[in-house]
Amino acid sequence: MKLSHIQIYFKFLPWLFAFVSCFCSASKPPEIKLGMSIALSGPAKQIGEQLHLGSQTYFDKLNKRGGVNGSKINLIVADDGYEPKRAVNNTHRFIQDENVLALFGAMGTPTSHAVSPILEKLRIPYLMPFSGADFLHLNPTINVFNIRASYYDEAKVQIEYLVEEKKHTKIGFLIQADEFGYVVETGLLKSLSKYNLKPIKVARYLRNTHDVDRALKTLKSSGVTAICLVGTYSPLSKFINTAFEEDFKPDYTSISFASSPDLFSSLKYPTDLMVTEVVPNPAQCDNSWCKEFLSDMRDKNIDRPTRLHFEGYLNAVIFSLAATSCESPLEAKCLMSQLDETFRKNKEIHELFTYSEQTDKHKVYRSLFSLK
């Protein structure tokens, strides 16, 4: 019995669909998966939220335009609450279950320190961590790419400010008791030693707590006239506000990790506080990336874009520029090479973070608190 043309058509139609589907799948570039472990809960959550929003804003715009050489960027985000054990669990999941190309924009020194054995063993790219710890700048066994200044760079500027500009010699420290605190304290001590000075008193408190009452009592009774603060915005603002209420009014400095917008908005009283920053205030910047960032934030209806939004955004920009220079599918080796190349040769990017095209010395900016 002969089959009609119509019968033959319907007989082979499923095979035709299967072939077309297979062809489309094979020709479509794979997505680029990045894993981002940050605090989305706990007293440091606003830091993670702002970093994520900044990065996601740029990636969303890029994906709408076709992504990187046709590959969409999938930023997979997990909450670690700024706790090392949770960061380790997230990192294992990113690598084993999600098969990410790289770890991106991880938040914190204690969390980065906790995952460093994984980084050393697997050599997976660790891109633009939100930390200025020395072991992320100096350890050749970690496949890391940094753009921000180190905590030593920030500590140096803080001590210069307190000693040379404010004429303080009786300086104390309030330190978060973990790897973050240790790293920054080391930088502060080194910077003080250049003036033949030592801290009058060092007080500590536990990460992710507001338990600063004992530290306040210790520093208040020590005779210090200035305090270097190392921690996150919530416990630091409690310390400053309570100190003022107890008629203790030293000058303060703090590190960029504290998140100056959140710290400043939590202060109730007139306070002399300088925070070192690793990116400029985008509202006071003529760089084309500052302008594009502000435009994209307006499109997202973000009324008050912050430096943290901006840092997260720039992380995404630099990643995307570097990735675009590589062939598809994107491979880690090419990515790491092009990240260095992009940072060195893109004048607009380079001038945001370094002092000149001829040097890799990182810029450190300042934010000053003003109660209006």
XYZ file of C-alpha atoms in Angstrom, residues 4-293:
290
model
C 0.122 9.595 0.329
C 2.323 12.669 0.421
C 0.360 13.923 3.442
C 0.848 10.635 5.312
C 4.580 10.723 4.593
C 4.737 14.337 5.821
C 3.080 13.516 9.132
C 5.202 10.407 9.551
C 8.448 12.391 9.428
C 7.175 15.560 11.160
C 8.317 14.510 14.699
C 11.789 13.763 13.361
C 11.911 17.182 11.725
C 10.984 18.925 14.980
C 13.584 16.906 16.864
C 16.266 17.857 14.341
C 15.400 21.569 14.444
C 15.271 21.532 18.244
C 18.630 19.776 18.472
C 20.195 22.207 15.971
C 18.930 25.260 17.885
C 20.180 23.839 21.171
C 23.605 23.125 19.751
C 23.940 26.595 18.226
C 22.761 28.521 21.305
C 25.731 29.626 23.461
C 25.634 28.262 27.027
C 24.841 30.674 29.843
C 27.654 31.952 32.044
C 27.032 30.986 35.669
C 28.529 33.027 38.507
C 28.124 32.289 42.226
C 27.726 35.167 44.685
C 27.744 34.432 48.438
C 26.753 37.508 50.463
C 24.854 38.567 53.557
C 21.140 38.913 52.819
C 20.182 38.460 56.464
C 21.608 39.603 59.785
C 23.093 42.956 60.826
C 25.249 43.267 57.680
C 22.527 42.438 55.153
C 22.282 45.926 53.650
C 25.878 45.607 52.454
C 25.085 42.420 50.553
C 21.810 43.765 49.199
C 23.465 46.859 47.734
C 26.380 44.966 46.192
C 23.982 42.491 44.600
C 21.653 45.164 43.236
C 24.554 47.034 41.672
C 25.907 43.950 39.900
C 22.503 42.632 38.876
C 21.526 45.988 37.389
C 24.370 45.892 34.886
C 24.004 42.188 34.115
C 20.259 42.641 33.466
C 20.965 45.423 30.999
C 23.663 43.376 29.284
C 21.442 40.283 29.050
C 18.686 42.316 27.387
C 21.232 43.262 24.731
C 22.190 39.647 24.109
C 24.671 38.989 26.902
C 28.348 38.208 26.369
C 28.899 36.985 22.802
C 25.366 35.601 22.892
C 25.695 33.993 26.341
C 23.412 35.272 29.097
C 24.941 35.836 32.531
C 23.233 33.959 35.360
C 24.231 35.450 38.727
C 23.299 32.828 41.317
C 23.040 34.449 44.749
C 23.050 32.748 48.155
C 22.743 34.191 51.655
C 25.608 33.455 54.055
C 24.576 35.953 56.744
C 28.235 37.062 56.876
C 29.075 33.758 58.568
C 32.043 31.620 57.406
C 30.396 28.181 57.673
C 27.463 29.246 55.542
C 29.833 30.783 52.987
C 31.669 27.447 52.724
C 28.380 25.586 52.192
C 27.315 28.074 49.520
C 30.662 27.735 47.767
C 30.425 23.940 47.662
C 26.914 24.192 46.209
C 27.971 26.725 43.582
C 30.806 24.494 42.408
C 29.305 21.019 42.744
C 25.610 21.591 41.997
C 25.551 24.738 39.874
C 28.855 24.223 38.037
C 29.648 27.939 38.119
C 32.479 29.357 36.040
C 33.608 31.652 38.869
C 32.820 32.947 42.338
C 31.876 36.598 42.020
C 31.586 39.512 44.457
C 31.868 37.434 47.633
C 31.375 39.534 50.751
C 33.765 39.697 53.672
C 37.179 38.742 54.995
C 36.172 35.978 57.464
C 34.017 34.357 54.793
C 36.772 34.634 52.168
C 39.288 33.209 54.633
C 36.986 30.253 55.310
C 36.658 29.354 51.624
C 40.352 29.900 50.818
C 41.243 26.161 51.118
C 38.629 25.465 48.428
C 40.062 28.242 46.273
C 43.604 26.929 46.675
C 42.621 23.350 45.853
C 40.342 23.960 42.862
C 41.821 27.205 41.526
C 38.341 28.419 40.596
C 38.359 32.162 39.790
C 37.507 34.333 42.811
C 36.477 37.628 41.291
C 36.171 41.070 42.882
C 35.623 39.988 46.510
C 34.288 42.709 48.807
C 37.359 42.563 51.034
C 40.707 44.310 51.181
C 42.477 41.516 53.054
C 46.161 41.019 52.249
C 45.794 37.267 51.672
C 43.526 38.097 48.720
C 46.155 40.428 47.279
C 49.362 38.520 48.011
C 48.534 34.788 47.916
C 49.589 33.329 44.527
C 47.824 30.020 45.227
C 44.405 31.700 45.019
C 43.117 32.494 41.526
C 41.815 35.914 42.572
C 41.169 39.161 40.737
C 40.916 42.347 42.847
C 40.057 45.902 41.902
C 39.597 47.529 45.320
C 42.303 49.012 47.524
C 43.700 46.829 50.302
C 42.805 47.368 53.944
C 46.393 48.467 54.502
C 45.841 51.232 51.932
C 42.747 52.337 53.840
C 44.432 52.060 57.247
C 47.321 54.223 56.062
C 44.953 57.009 54.980
C 43.043 56.842 58.270
C 46.155 57.167 60.422
C 47.519 59.992 58.252
C 44.192 61.780 58.694
C 44.113 61.369 62.472
C 47.789 62.140 63.135
C 48.716 64.681 60.467
C 45.424 66.495 59.930
C 43.628 66.111 63.262
C 46.834 66.059 65.397
C 45.819 63.058 67.508
C 48.355 60.966 69.399
C 45.995 59.160 71.804
C 44.309 56.762 69.412
C 42.310 53.640 70.277
C 40.813 50.814 68.218
C 37.392 49.161 68.257
C 37.910 45.865 66.430
C 35.567 43.139 65.198
C 37.053 39.975 66.699
C 37.756 37.853 63.624
C 39.985 37.689 60.529
C 38.603 40.988 59.239
C 39.478 42.762 62.460
C 42.915 41.160 62.602
C 43.806 42.179 59.038
C 42.739 45.808 59.461
C 44.297 46.061 62.926
C 47.614 44.900 61.467
C 47.450 47.698 58.905
C 46.562 50.290 61.521
C 49.432 49.207 63.785
C 51.895 49.341 60.906
C 50.721 52.825 59.952
C 50.876 54.081 63.542
C 54.418 52.773 63.935
C 55.602 55.187 61.243
C 54.807 57.967 63.701
C 56.356 56.057 66.633
C 52.877 55.609 68.068
C 50.945 52.670 69.487
C 47.233 52.430 70.255
C 46.363 53.568 73.769
C 43.748 50.829 74.030
C 42.293 48.100 71.781
C 38.754 46.864 72.485
C 36.944 44.074 70.648
C 33.435 42.805 70.012
C 31.948 39.714 68.344
C 30.944 39.675 64.673
C 27.199 39.893 63.942
C 26.436 41.205 67.438
C 25.760 44.610 68.994
C 27.713 43.705 72.118
C 29.846 46.860 72.299
C 29.017 48.071 75.829
C 32.141 46.627 77.448
C 34.308 47.981 74.628
C 32.778 51.428 75.103
C 33.516 51.372 78.821
C 37.115 50.299 78.154
C 37.814 52.969 75.542
C 36.021 55.734 77.418
C 38.164 55.208 80.505
C 41.421 54.969 78.531
C 41.814 58.643 77.678
C 41.729 58.196 73.891
C 40.786 61.201 71.774
C 40.242 59.279 68.527
C 39.062 55.768 67.662
C 39.584 53.670 64.532
C 36.439 51.591 64.028
C 36.620 48.173 62.356
C 33.274 46.496 61.811
C 29.871 46.842 60.172
C 27.457 49.759 60.321
C 25.015 48.420 62.913
C 27.269 47.803 65.968
C 29.452 50.797 65.076
C 26.497 53.176 65.011
C 25.354 51.816 68.372
C 28.819 52.485 69.800
C 28.972 56.065 68.477
C 25.431 56.974 69.549
C 25.816 55.500 73.033
C 29.212 57.173 73.473
C 27.693 60.562 72.658
C 24.873 59.963 75.147
C 27.551 59.266 77.775
C 29.340 62.523 76.868
C 32.220 60.670 75.205
C 32.940 62.399 71.879
C 36.189 61.257 70.255
C 36.952 61.637 66.557
C 36.375 58.487 64.515
C 37.542 56.772 61.350
C 36.128 53.642 59.757
C 36.812 51.263 56.905
C 34.865 51.067 53.629
C 33.350 47.699 54.576
C 31.274 49.432 57.244
C 29.014 50.882 54.506
C 29.095 54.625 55.058
C 25.505 55.315 53.841
C 24.055 52.884 56.375
C 26.422 54.014 59.114
C 25.705 57.705 58.527
C 21.938 57.207 58.384
C 22.044 55.438 61.773
C 23.827 58.256 63.622
C 21.675 60.502 65.804
C 24.138 63.147 66.953
C 26.870 65.468 65.626
C 29.960 63.303 65.174
C 33.394 63.754 63.624
C 33.650 60.617 61.477
C 35.718 59.933 58.346
C 35.214 56.725 56.355
C 37.766 55.576 53.793
C 36.243 54.456 50.481
C 37.493 52.502 47.464
C 35.256 54.060 44.794
C 34.308 57.709 44.289
C 30.940 59.221 45.084
C 29.196 58.597 41.741
C 27.142 61.776 42.134
C 30.355 63.839 42.224
C 32.247 62.082 39.434
C 32.743 63.007 35.768
C 33.807 59.526 34.655
C 31.526 58.066 31.968
C 30.900 54.963 34.089
C 29.609 57.158 36.929
C 27.126 58.738 34.534
C 26.003 55.428 33.060
C 25.609 53.968 36.552
